[in-house]
Short mmCIF file of C-alpha atoms in Angstrom, two decimals:
data_model
loop_
_atom_site.label_atom_id
_atom_site.label_comp_id
_atom_site.label_asym_id
_atom_site.label_seq_id
_atom_site.Cartn_x
_atom_site.Cartn_y
_atom_site.Cartn_z
CA MET K 1075 -91.13 -24.75 69.41
CA LYS K 1076 -93.11 -21.77 70.62
CA TRP K 1077 -94.48 -22.12 74.11
CA HIS K 1078 -98.22 -21.40 74.61
CA PHE K 1079 -98.83 -20.48 78.20
CA ASP K 1080 -102.62 -20.40 77.83
CA ASP K 1081 -102.69 -24.01 76.58
CA PHE K 1082 -100.35 -25.01 79.41
CA ILE K 1083 -102.81 -23.53 81.93
CA TYR K 1084 -105.90 -25.17 80.37
CA GLY K 1085 -104.07 -28.51 80.30
CA SER K 1086 -102.91 -28.13 83.88
CA ILE K 1087 -106.40 -27.44 85.26
CA ASP K 1088 -107.77 -30.50 83.48
CA GLY K 1089 -104.83 -32.62 84.65
CA ALA K 1090 -105.22 -31.61 88.29
CA VAL K 1091 -109.02 -32.00 88.28
CA THR K 1092 -109.15 -35.43 86.64
CA THR K 1093 -106.22 -36.92 88.57
CA PHE K 1094 -107.54 -35.66 91.89
CA ALA K 1095 -111.02 -36.97 91.01
CA ILE K 1096 -109.45 -40.45 90.69
CA VAL K 1097 -107.73 -40.00 94.07
CA ALA K 1098 -111.05 -38.97 95.66
CA GLY K 1099 -113.03 -41.75 93.94
CA VAL K 1100 -110.60 -44.45 95.13
CA VAL K 1101 -110.49 -43.07 98.69
CA GLY K 1102 -114.30 -42.71 98.73
CA ALA K 1103 -114.70 -46.35 97.71
CA GLY K 1104 -112.19 -47.42 100.34
CA LEU K 1105 -109.97 -49.12 97.74
CA SER K 1106 -106.25 -49.86 98.03
CA PRO K 1107 -104.10 -46.71 97.65
CA GLY K 1108 -102.00 -48.56 95.07
CA ILE K 1109 -104.98 -48.17 92.71
CA ILE K 1110 -104.56 -44.40 93.01
CA LEU K 1111 -101.08 -44.61 91.51
CA ILE K 1112 -102.08 -47.10 88.81
CA LEU K 1113 -105.11 -45.15 87.58
CA GLY K 1114 -103.59 -41.76 88.38
CA PHE K 1115 -100.65 -42.41 86.03
CA ALA K 1116 -102.88 -44.10 83.48
CA ASN K 1117 -104.95 -40.88 83.49
CA LEU K 1118 -101.90 -38.60 83.24
CA PHE K 1119 -100.54 -40.33 80.15
CA ALA K 1120 -103.77 -41.47 78.47
CA ASP K 1121 -106.01 -38.47 79.16
CA GLY K 1122 -103.09 -36.03 78.74
CA PHE K 1123 -102.34 -37.59 75.37
CA SER K 1124 -105.96 -37.54 74.21
CA MET K 1125 -106.44 -33.93 75.32
CA ALA K 1126 -103.27 -32.90 73.48
CA ALA K 1127 -104.41 -34.83 70.40
CA ALA K 1128 -107.87 -33.21 70.53
CA ASN K 1129 -106.23 -29.80 70.85
CA PHE K 1130 -103.94 -30.58 67.90
CA GLN K 1131 -106.82 -31.72 65.73
CA ALA K 1132 -109.02 -28.73 66.64
CA SER K 1133 -106.26 -26.18 65.90
CA LYS K 1134 -105.37 -27.94 62.67
CA ALA K 1135 -109.01 -28.13 61.60
CA ARG K 1136 -109.49 -24.42 62.32
CA ASN K 1137 -106.38 -23.47 60.33
CA GLU K 1138 -107.44 -25.68 57.43
CA PHE K 1139 -111.00 -24.35 57.52
CA ILE K 1140 -109.69 -20.79 57.29
CA GLN K 1141 -107.31 -21.69 54.45
CA MET K 1142 -110.14 -23.45 52.63
CA LYS K 1143 -112.37 -20.37 52.98
CA ARG K 1144 -109.53 -18.14 51.76
CA LYS K 1145 -109.03 -20.31 48.69
CA GLN K 1146 -112.77 -20.25 48.09
CA GLU K 1147 -112.86 -16.45 48.29
CA GLU K 1148 -109.87 -16.27 45.91
CA TRP K 1149 -111.67 -18.54 43.47
CA GLU K 1150 -114.81 -16.41 43.69
CA ILE K 1151 -112.80 -13.24 43.08
CA ASP K 1152 -111.25 -14.81 39.98
CA ASN K 1153 -114.47 -16.34 38.66
CA LEU K 1154 -117.37 -14.30 39.99
CA GLU K 1155 -115.72 -10.90 39.96
CA ASP K 1156 -118.91 -8.81 39.68
CA GLN K 1157 -120.70 -10.67 42.43
CA GLU K 1158 -117.73 -10.27 44.79
CA LYS K 1159 -117.47 -6.56 43.92
CA GLU K 1160 -121.14 -6.26 44.82
CA GLU K 1161 -120.43 -7.87 48.19
CA ILE K 1162 -117.70 -5.31 48.93
CA ARG K 1163 -120.17 -2.58 47.86
CA ASP K 1164 -122.76 -3.98 50.30
CA ILE K 1165 -120.25 -4.14 53.16
CA TYR K 1166 -119.25 -0.49 52.72
CA ARG K 1167 -122.80 0.65 52.07
CA LYS K 1168 -123.66 -0.69 55.53
CA LYS K 1169 -120.76 1.29 56.98
CA GLY K 1170 -122.46 4.48 55.72
CA PHE K 1171 -120.74 5.10 52.39
CA LYS K 1172 -122.65 5.93 49.21
CA ASP K 1173 -122.60 7.28 45.64
CA GLU K 1174 -119.23 8.13 44.10
CA LEU K 1175 -117.24 7.70 47.30
CA LEU K 1176 -118.63 4.16 47.68
CA GLU K 1177 -117.64 3.35 44.08
CA GLU K 1178 -114.15 4.75 44.65
CA ILE K 1179 -113.70 2.57 47.76
CA VAL K 1180 -114.89 -0.52 45.87
CA ARG K 1181 -112.49 0.30 43.03
CA ILE K 1182 -109.48 0.64 45.36
CA ILE K 1183 -110.22 -2.40 47.55
CA THR K 1184 -110.86 -4.63 44.54
CA SER K 1185 -107.70 -3.42 42.82
CA ARG K 1186 -105.54 -5.21 45.37
CA ARG K 1187 -106.19 -8.89 45.58
CA LYS K 1188 -104.88 -9.38 49.14
CA VAL K 1189 -106.87 -6.44 50.57
CA TRP K 1190 -109.96 -7.70 48.73
CA VAL K 1191 -109.66 -11.25 50.10
CA ASP K 1192 -108.80 -9.99 53.61
CA THR K 1193 -111.90 -7.77 53.59
CA MET K 1194 -114.14 -10.67 52.53
CA MET K 1195 -112.63 -12.93 55.22
CA LYS K 1196 -113.10 -10.42 58.01
CA GLU K 1197 -116.29 -8.63 57.03
CA GLU K 1198 -118.29 -11.31 55.21
CA LEU K 1199 -117.15 -14.47 56.99
CA GLY K 1200 -116.01 -13.11 60.36
CA LEU K 1201 -112.77 -15.11 60.15
CA ILE K 1202 -109.44 -13.90 61.43
CA GLU K 1203 -106.32 -15.96 60.85
CA ASP K 1204 -104.18 -16.77 63.85
CA GLU K 1205 -100.65 -18.03 63.66
CA LYS K 1206 -100.65 -20.71 66.33
CA LYS K 1207 -98.95 -23.92 65.26
CA PRO K 1208 -101.10 -26.92 66.25
CA VAL K 1209 -98.09 -28.89 67.50
CA ASP K 1210 -97.02 -26.07 69.87
CA SER K 1211 -100.51 -25.86 71.38
CA SER K 1212 -100.72 -29.58 71.93
CA VAL K 1213 -97.25 -29.99 73.46
CA SER K 1214 -97.99 -27.09 75.86
CA THR K 1215 -101.28 -28.78 76.80
CA PHE K 1216 -99.65 -32.16 77.43
CA VAL K 1217 -96.83 -30.72 79.57
CA GLY K 1218 -99.29 -28.67 81.65
CA PHE K 1219 -101.56 -31.70 82.09
CA ASN K 1220 -98.70 -33.85 83.42
CA VAL K 1221 -96.65 -31.32 85.40
CA ILE K 1222 -99.61 -30.02 87.43
CA GLY K 1223 -101.69 -33.22 87.21
CA VAL K 1224 -99.01 -35.23 89.01
CA ILE K 1225 -99.25 -33.00 92.13
CA PRO K 1226 -102.12 -34.88 93.85
CA LEU K 1227 -100.20 -38.15 93.33
CA ILE K 1228 -96.94 -37.00 94.95
CA PRO K 1229 -97.94 -37.81 98.57
CA PHE K 1230 -98.93 -41.32 97.46
CA ILE K 1231 -95.67 -41.76 95.52
CA MET K 1232 -93.72 -40.81 98.66
CA PHE K 1233 -95.90 -43.11 100.73
CA PHE K 1234 -94.91 -46.03 98.53
CA SER K 1235 -91.34 -45.17 97.60
CA PHE K 1236 -89.87 -44.17 100.93
CA ASP K 1237 -92.20 -46.16 103.15
CA LEU K 1238 -92.91 -42.90 104.96
CA ASN K 1239 -95.37 -43.11 107.78
CA LEU K 1240 -97.92 -40.91 106.05
CA GLY K 1241 -100.69 -43.47 106.62
CA SER K 1242 -104.09 -42.10 105.70
CA ASP K 1243 -102.53 -38.63 105.89
CA ALA K 1244 -101.51 -39.10 102.23
CA PHE K 1245 -105.05 -38.12 101.19
CA LEU K 1246 -104.88 -35.02 103.40
CA TYR K 1247 -101.51 -33.95 101.92
CA SER K 1248 -102.83 -34.67 98.43
CA THR K 1249 -105.92 -32.52 99.09
CA ILE K 1250 -103.91 -29.61 100.47
CA SER K 1251 -101.33 -29.62 97.67
CA VAL K 1252 -103.91 -29.89 94.91
CA ALA K 1253 -106.03 -27.15 96.52
CA ILE K 1254 -103.01 -24.85 96.43
CA ALA K 1255 -102.37 -25.89 92.83
CA PHE K 1256 -106.01 -25.18 91.83
CA PHE K 1257 -105.85 -21.76 93.44
CA VAL K 1258 -102.49 -20.77 91.93
CA VAL K 1259 -103.34 -22.06 88.46
CA GLY K 1260 -106.70 -20.24 88.63
CA MET K 1261 -104.86 -17.02 89.51
CA ILE K 1262 -102.41 -17.44 86.63
CA LYS K 1263 -105.33 -18.08 84.29
CA ALA K 1264 -106.92 -14.81 85.46
CA LYS K 1265 -103.75 -13.03 84.39
CA ILE K 1266 -104.10 -14.39 80.84
CA VAL K 1267 -107.74 -13.38 80.45
CA LYS K 1268 -107.15 -10.19 82.53
CA LYS K 1269 -109.73 -10.89 85.25
CA SER K 1270 -109.70 -10.70 89.05
CA LYS K 1271 -107.00 -13.11 90.28
CA ILE K 1272 -108.50 -13.92 93.67
CA ARG K 1273 -111.92 -14.60 92.18
CA SER K 1274 -110.52 -16.83 89.43
CA GLY K 1275 -108.36 -18.69 91.99
CA ILE K 1276 -111.40 -19.35 94.19
CA TYR K 1277 -113.52 -20.30 91.16
CA THR K 1278 -111.00 -22.90 89.95
CA LEU K 1279 -110.69 -24.21 93.53
CA ILE K 1280 -114.48 -24.62 93.75
CA ILE K 1281 -114.75 -26.43 90.37
CA GLY K 1282 -111.94 -28.82 91.34
CA GLY K 1283 -113.49 -29.27 94.79
CA ILE K 1284 -116.95 -30.08 93.40
CA ALA K 1285 -115.49 -32.55 90.87
CA ALA K 1286 -113.51 -34.29 93.63
CA THR K 1287 -116.54 -34.36 95.97
CA VAL K 1288 -118.70 -35.88 93.23
CA ALA K 1289 -116.03 -38.53 92.55
CA TYR K 1290 -115.73 -39.26 96.28
CA MET K 1291 -119.51 -39.70 96.60
CA VAL K 1292 -119.74 -41.98 93.55
CA GLY K 1293 -116.87 -44.04 95.00
CA TYR K 1294 -118.54 -44.17 98.41
CA GLY K 1295 -121.96 -44.99 96.94
CA LEU K 1296 -120.71 -47.80 94.69
CA ASN K 1297 -118.19 -49.44 97.02
CA PHE K 1298 -120.49 -52.45 97.36
CA LEU K 1299 -119.37 -53.42 93.84
CA VAL K 1300 -115.97 -54.66 95.06
CA MET I 1236 -131.55 -23.41 75.60
CA LYS I 1237 -129.84 -23.54 72.23
CA TRP I 1238 -128.18 -26.83 71.44
CA HIS I 1239 -124.52 -26.72 70.31
CA PHE I 1240 -123.74 -29.84 68.36
CA ASP I 1241 -120.02 -29.07 68.09
CA ASP I 1242 -119.67 -28.89 71.89
CA PHE I 1243 -121.67 -32.12 72.20
CA ILE I 1244 -119.19 -33.85 69.89
CA TYR I 1245 -116.08 -32.50 71.64
CA GLY I 1246 -117.55 -33.57 75.00
CA SER I 1247 -118.47 -37.00 73.70
CA ILE I 1248 -114.97 -37.74 72.36
CA ASP I 1249 -113.42 -36.76 75.68
CA GLY I 1250 -116.01 -38.78 77.61
CA ALA I 1251 -115.46 -41.93 75.55
CA VAL I 1252 -111.65 -41.63 75.62
CA THR I 1253 -111.28 -41.02 79.38
CA THR I 1254 -113.89 -43.59 80.45
CA PHE I 1255 -112.46 -46.28 78.20
CA ALA I 1256 -108.94 -45.41 79.43
CA ILE I 1257 -110.15 -46.26 82.96
CA VAL I 1258 -111.63 -49.54 81.70
CA ALA I 1259 -108.33 -50.41 79.99
CA GLY I 1260 -106.23 -49.35 82.99
CA VAL I 1261 -108.26 -51.50 85.40
CA VAL I 1262 -108.21 -54.50 83.07
CA GLY I 1263 -104.47 -54.03 82.41
CA ALA I 1264 -103.77 -54.04 86.15
CA GLY I 1265 -105.97 -57.13 86.61
CA LEU I 1266 -108.17 -55.35 89.16
CA SER I 1267 -111.75 -56.24 90.05
CA PRO I 1268 -114.25 -55.21 87.34
CA GLY I 1269 -116.35 -53.48 90.03
CA ILE I 1270 -113.62 -50.82 90.09
CA ILE I 1271 -114.39 -50.08 86.45
CA LEU I 1272 -117.96 -49.07 87.34
CA ILE I 1273 -116.91 -47.10 90.43
CA LEU I 1274 -114.22 -45.07 88.69
CA GLY I 1275 -116.02 -45.05 85.35
CA PHE I 1276 -119.04 -43.30 86.86
CA ALA I 1277 -116.84 -41.10 89.04
CA ASN I 1278 -115.13 -40.00 85.81
CA LEU I 1279 -118.40 -39.43 83.93
CA PHE I 1280 -119.83 -37.12 86.59
CA ALA I 1281 -116.64 -35.49 87.90
CA ASP I 1282 -114.68 -35.08 84.68
CA GLY I 1283 -117.85 -34.30 82.71
CA PHE I 1284 -118.71 -31.60 85.22
CA SER I 1285 -115.21 -30.10 85.22
CA MET I 1286 -115.02 -30.09 81.43
CA ALA I 1287 -118.42 -28.38 81.21
CA ALA I 1288 -117.32 -25.86 83.86
CA ALA I 1289 -114.05 -25.18 82.02
CA ASN I 1290 -115.99 -24.70 78.80
CA PHE I 1291 -118.42 -22.34 80.58
CA GLN I 1292 -115.60 -20.30 82.08
CA ALA I 1293 -113.64 -20.10 78.80
CA SER I 1294 -116.70 -18.94 76.79
CA LYS I 1295 -117.65 -16.45 79.49
CA ALA I 1296 -114.09 -15.14 79.73
CA ARG I 1297 -113.93 -14.72 75.96
CA ASN I 1298 -117.25 -12.84 75.86
CA GLU I 1299 -116.17 -10.62 78.76
CA PHE I 1300 -112.77 -9.99 77.22
CA ILE I 1301 -114.42 -8.85 73.99
CA GLN I 1302 -116.88 -6.62 75.87
CA MET I 1303 -114.03 -5.15 77.89
CA LYS I 1304 -112.08 -4.38 74.72
CA ARG I 1305 -115.18 -2.83 73.16
CA LYS I 1306 -115.69 -0.58 76.20
CA GLN I 1307 -112.01 0.35 76.05
CA GLU I 1308 -112.26 1.28 72.37
CA GLU I 1309 -115.41 3.31 73.11
CA TRP I 1310 -113.58 5.14 75.90
CA GLU I 1311 -110.64 5.85 73.59
CA ILE I 1312 -112.96 7.18 70.90
CA ASP I 1313 -114.56 9.52 73.44
CA ASN I 1314 -111.32 10.65 75.08
CA LEU I 1315 -108.55 10.24 72.53
CA GLU I 1316 -110.48 11.11 69.40
CA ASP I 1317 -107.54 12.29 67.29
CA GLN I 1318 -105.42 9.28 68.10
CA GLU I 1319 -108.25 6.89 67.22
CA LYS I 1320 -108.90 8.77 63.98
CA GLU I 1321 -105.23 8.37 63.16
CA GLU I 1322 -105.55 4.62 63.75
CA ILE I 1323 -108.45 4.40 61.29
CA ARG I 1324 -106.33 6.46 58.84
CA ASP I 1325 -103.46 3.95 59.26
CA ILE I 1326 -105.75 0.96 58.73
CA TYR I 1327 -107.11 2.36 55.46
CA ARG I 1328 -103.72 3.65 54.32
CA LYS I 1329 -102.52 0.03 54.50
CA LYS I 1330 -105.49 -1.04 52.36
CA GLY I 1331 -104.15 1.28 49.62
CA PHE I 1332 -106.16 4.49 50.13
CA LYS I 1333 -104.53 7.91 50.17
CA ASP I 1334 -104.95 11.70 49.98
CA GLU I 1335 -108.49 13.08 49.85
CA LEU I 1336 -110.23 9.74 49.45
CA LEU I 1337 -108.48 8.47 52.59
CA GLU I 1338 -109.63 11.56 54.51
CA GLU I 1339 -113.18 11.10 53.27
CA ILE I 1340 -113.22 7.46 54.43
CA VAL I 1341 -111.87 8.46 57.85
CA ARG I 1342 -114.54 11.16 58.10
CA ILE I 1343 -117.40 8.77 57.27
CA ILE I 1344 -116.24 5.88 59.45
CA THR I 1345 -115.60 8.13 62.43
CA SER I 1346 -118.98 9.85 62.00
CA ARG I 1347 -120.80 6.67 63.08
CA ARG I 1348 -119.78 5.46 66.50
CA LYS I 1349 -120.77 1.80 65.96
CA VAL I 1350 -118.99 1.50 62.61
CA TRP I 1351 -115.93 3.18 64.13
CA VAL I 1352 -115.80 0.79 67.12
CA ASP I 1353 -116.52 -2.26 64.92
CA THR I 1354 -113.68 -1.30 62.61
CA MET I 1355 -111.24 -0.94 65.52
CA MET I 1356 -112.34 -4.29 66.96
CA LYS I 1357 -111.93 -6.18 63.69
CA GLU I 1358 -109.00 -4.43 62.08
CA GLU I 1359 -106.88 -3.29 65.03
CA LEU I 1360 -107.60 -6.02 67.59
CA GLY I 1361 -108.63 -8.93 65.35
CA LEU I 1362 -111.68 -9.63 67.53
CA ILE I 1363 -115.04 -10.82 66.25
CA GLU I 1364 -117.97 -11.17 68.61
CA ASP I 1365 -119.79 -14.48 68.64
CA GLU I 1366 -123.20 -15.05 70.13
CA LYS I 1367 -122.77 -18.37 71.87
CA LYS I 1368 -124.22 -18.43 75.38
CA PRO I 1369 -121.71 -20.01 77.79
CA VAL I 1370 -124.41 -22.07 79.53
CA ASP I 1371 -125.57 -23.64 76.23
CA SER I 1372 -122.03 -24.68 75.32
CA SER I 1373 -121.40 -26.22 78.70
CA VAL I 1374 -124.68 -28.16 78.90
CA SER I 1375 -124.07 -29.56 75.40
CA THR I 1376 -120.54 -30.58 76.47
CA PHE I 1377 -121.77 -32.31 79.65
CA VAL I 1378 -124.54 -34.23 77.88
CA GLY I 1379 -122.15 -35.39 75.13
CA PHE I 1380 -119.56 -36.43 77.71
CA ASN I 1381 -122.06 -38.59 79.60
CA VAL I 1382 -124.20 -40.00 76.79
CA ILE I 1383 -121.25 -41.25 74.74
CA GLY I 1384 -118.88 -41.72 77.70
CA VAL I 1385 -121.17 -44.30 79.29
CA ILE I 1386 -120.92 -46.62 76.24
CA PRO I 1387 -117.75 -48.50 77.32
CA LEU I 1388 -119.36 -49.11 80.73
CA ILE I 1389 -122.57 -50.68 79.43
CA PRO I 1390 -121.22 -54.25 79.08
CA PHE I 1391 -119.95 -54.07 82.67
CA ILE I 1392 -123.29 -52.69 83.91
CA MET I 1393 -125.06 -55.62 82.25
CA PHE I 1394 -122.48 -58.01 83.66
CA PHE I 1395 -123.33 -56.82 87.17
CA SER I 1396 -127.04 -56.08 86.90
CA PHE I 1397 -128.34 -59.14 85.11
CA ASP I 1398 -125.65 -61.56 86.20
CA LEU I 1399 -125.16 -62.32 82.51
CA ASN I 1400 -122.47 -64.78 81.68
CA LEU I 1401 -120.31 -62.25 79.91
CA GLY I 1402 -117.26 -63.23 81.94
CA SER I 1403 -114.11 -61.62 80.64
CA ASP I 1404 -115.97 -60.98 77.41
CA ALA I 1405 -117.24 -57.74 78.98
CA PHE I 1406 -113.91 -56.10 78.07
CA LEU I 1407 -114.23 -57.34 74.49
CA TYR I 1408 -117.81 -55.99 74.14
CA SER I 1409 -116.70 -52.72 75.74
CA THR I 1410 -113.82 -52.42 73.25
CA ILE I 1411 -116.00 -53.14 70.24
CA SER I 1412 -118.78 -50.74 71.26
CA VAL I 1413 -116.40 -47.90 72.10
CA ALA I 1414 -114.46 -48.46 68.86
CA ILE I 1415 -117.71 -48.05 66.93
CA ALA I 1416 -118.51 -44.95 69.01
CA PHE I 1417 -115.05 -43.42 68.34
CA PHE I 1418 -115.45 -44.01 64.62
CA VAL I 1419 -119.01 -42.66 64.37
CA VAL I 1420 -118.29 -39.61 66.53
CA GLY I 1421 -115.14 -38.91 64.52
CA MET I 1422 -117.20 -39.03 61.33
CA ILE I 1423 -119.82 -36.64 62.73
CA LYS I 1424 -117.05 -34.30 63.80
CA ALA I 1425 -115.71 -34.32 60.23
CA LYS I 1426 -119.12 -33.11 59.08
CA ILE I 1427 -118.89 -30.08 61.39
CA VAL I 1428 -115.41 -29.05 60.26
CA LYS I 1429 -116.16 -30.18 56.69
CA LYS I 1430 -113.35 -32.71 56.33
CA SER I 1431 -113.10 -36.27 55.06
CA LYS I 1432 -115.43 -38.43 57.21
CA ILE I 1433 -113.60 -41.74 56.88
CA ARG I 1434 -110.25 -40.14 57.69
CA SER I 1435 -111.65 -38.32 60.71
CA GLY I 1436 -113.39 -41.49 61.93
CA ILE I 1437 -110.13 -43.46 61.68
CA TYR I 1438 -108.17 -40.62 63.29
CA THR I 1439 -110.49 -40.47 66.33
CA LEU I 1440 -110.39 -44.27 66.56
CA ILE I 1441 -106.57 -44.21 66.57
CA ILE I 1442 -106.39 -41.47 69.25
CA GLY I 1443 -108.84 -43.35 71.49
CA GLY I 1444 -107.00 -46.61 70.80
CA ILE I 1445 -103.58 -45.15 71.69
CA ALA I 1446 -104.96 -43.58 74.90
CA ALA I 1447 -106.53 -46.91 75.93
CA THR I 1448 -103.34 -48.83 75.07
CA VAL I 1449 -101.26 -46.41 77.14
CA ALA I 1450 -103.69 -46.80 80.07
CA TYR I 1451 -103.61 -50.61 79.72
CA MET I 1452 -99.79 -50.61 79.74
CA VAL I 1453 -99.57 -48.32 82.78
CA GLY I 1454 -102.07 -50.58 84.57
CA TYR I 1455 -100.15 -53.70 83.57
CA GLY I 1456 -96.78 -52.15 84.50
CA LEU I 1457 -97.89 -50.92 87.92
CA ASN I 1458 -100.03 -53.88 89.01
CA PHE I 1459 -97.37 -54.82 91.60
CA LEU I 1460 -98.67 -51.84 93.63
CA VAL I 1461 -101.79 -53.72 94.74
#
C-alpha cells in the first residue's frame, strides 16, 4: 500500500483529541480510572474504525463521482457533439480568443477525444482527478488515530500494569504527554500545508486543550449522575 | 452564514457513531448508566468542537494554500516571464497544438494576466479555487454532530429526568433510534454524492453497528478494570 502522511496526521489529531477528552471527562467526574482505559480503548478502536470508514467512503464517492462525470462528458461528446463543441468555444472565447483562431482551437481540441474530455472536466466542471486509493487513505487514518491516540492512555496503562505508584499523577503525565503530542503533530501538519510550524503547533495544542477542558467541565458538572 | 448540508451530514454521522460507541462501551462494561450521560455529553461538546475546529483549519489551510500558489504564479509571471510562457507552450503542445497556432495561443493567453494565472493554476498545479467559507463549514459540522449525536442519549435522558420505568430498555430504545438515524443520514448522504440511497443507508448502518459492537466488546472485555 501507499502511505498517506496527511491522512495519518489528520487521524492522529482526532485520535489524541477524542481519547484525551475521555480521560479529562472521567477525571472531571471523579470516576474510577479503570473507566479511562475501558472507554479510551473503546474509542481508539470504534472511533478510529468509523473515521477510517468515513474516509474510505468519502474518497471512494469522490472518485466515483469524477468517473461518473467523465462518462457523462464522453456520452455528451458522442451524442451531442455540436453542443459540446459550442461549450469549448465558449470556454476559449472567455479566455480572449476569437474569430478564426478560436475556430482553429476548437477544431484541434475536439479532434482529440481525451483532450476534449479533460478540458470539459477542468474548465466546465472544475474537477481534477486525483490518484489516491481509498484503502490507503483509510489505513493511514486508522494507524494515525491509534498510534497517537493511545499516548494519553499510556500513563494509566502503566499505573494498572506495573502497579507503579503514579497515583493521581497519572492524569498529570497523561496531560503532559498529550500536550507534547498535540504540539508535535500540529508542527508536522504545518509542514504538509506549508505554514508556520510554531503557530500550527500552538493552534493544535489550544484546540486539544479546549476540547479536554470542555470534557472535564461536563464531567465535573454531571458527576451527580453517578 | 451559508449553510453547508454536506458538512452537516458528515458531522452528524461522526456524532452518532462516537456517541453511540460510548453508550455501547458503558453498557458492555456493565457501568452505571449515569456515565453514559456524562461521557456522552462530554463527547458531543468536546469531540464536536474539535471536529469543527479541524474542519475550519483544513478549509482555511486549503484556501490559504491556493492563494499562496496563486501569488507564487503571479510572481513567476512578473519575474520569470519567458519560463512561464514556455510552460504555457508545453501545456498546449500536449493538447496537440503546434507551430504558428501554438505561438498564437501562447501570445493570447499570456496577454491577459488573469487567464494566464488561471491556466497555470488549473493545468500545471491541478488547483481549483472553491468559495466555501471555513466558518460556515465548521458551524454546519458542529450543529450536525450535536443534533444527530444526541439521539442515542435521549432514552437515557428520559430515564433520568422523568424517572420513567425504562429500566434496561433504555439501551434498546437507544439502539433502535440510532439505527434509524444511521440509516436516514446515510440515505441523505447518498443524495449529496448521487449514489444509491438504500445501499448508502445500509452501509452507514453497518459502519455504525460495527463501531458500536467493537466498543461493546472492548467494554465487556475490560470490565475487570473497575
